[in-house]
């Protein structure tokens, strides 16, 4: 099985985009380390926090966070 790294915005993985499948997704990595000039991170700004939280709470992800056969890891760094 070939593993390809993917760097994208949540909207690119939305069902409406139709560009990428999440069936084989194994990890979601969120770069929460970046801080802008106003000392705000991705989780401090409602323009980024709410869309990210809604995207991470999608049913196809939530069910897999605890699935032992087909797990999906959620990693913040």
CSV table of C-alpha atoms in Angstrom, one decimal, residues 12-54:
chain,number,residue,atom,x,y,z
A,12,UNK,CA,-11.0,20.4,0.0
A,13,UNK,CA,-12.0,17.2,1.8
A,14,UNK,CA,-15.7,18.1,2.1
A,15,UNK,CA,-18.1,16.0,0.2
A,16,UNK,CA,-19.1,18.9,-2.0
A,17,UNK,CA,-15.5,19.2,-3.2
A,18,UNK,CA,-15.4,15.6,-4.4
A,19,UNK,CA,-11.6,15.8,-4.8
A,20,UNK,CA,-10.3,13.4,-2.2
A,21,UNK,CA,-11.6,10.3,-0.5
A,22,UNK,CA,-11.3,9.9,3.3
A,23,UNK,CA,-11.9,6.1,3.3
A,24,UNK,CA,-8.2,5.3,3.4
A,25,UNK,CA,-7.3,8.2,5.7
A,26,UNK,CA,-5.2,7.1,8.7
A,27,UNK,CA,-4.2,10.3,10.4
A,28,UNK,CA,-5.4,13.9,10.6
A,29,UNK,CA,-2.5,16.2,11.6
A,30,UNK,CA,-3.3,19.8,12.6
A,31,UNK,CA,-0.5,22.2,12.8
A,32,UNK,CA,-1.6,24.2,15.9
A,33,UNK,CA,2.0,25.4,16.5
A,34,UNK,CA,1.8,28.4,14.2
A,35,UNK,CA,1.1,31.8,15.9
A,36,UNK,CA,0.5,34.9,14.0
A,37,UNK,CA,1.7,38.4,14.8
A,38,UNK,CA,-1.2,39.0,17.1
A,39,UNK,CA,-0.1,35.8,19.0
A,40,UNK,CA,-3.2,33.8,17.9
A,41,UNK,CA,-3.1,30.2,16.9
A,42,UNK,CA,-5.5,28.2,14.7
A,43,UNK,CA,-7.6,27.3,17.8
A,44,UNK,CA,-7.8,31.0,19.0
A,45,UNK,CA,-9.5,32.4,15.9
A,46,UNK,CA,-13.1,31.7,15.3
A,47,UNK,CA,-12.5,32.0,11.5
A,48,UNK,CA,-10.4,28.9,11.7
A,49,UNK,CA,-11.5,27.2,14.9
A,50,UNK,CA,-15.2,26.7,14.1
A,51,UNK,CA,-14.7,25.3,10.6
A,52,UNK,CA,-12.0,23.0,11.8
A,53,UNK,CA,-14.1,21.8,14.8
A,54,UNK,CA,-17.1,21.1,12.5
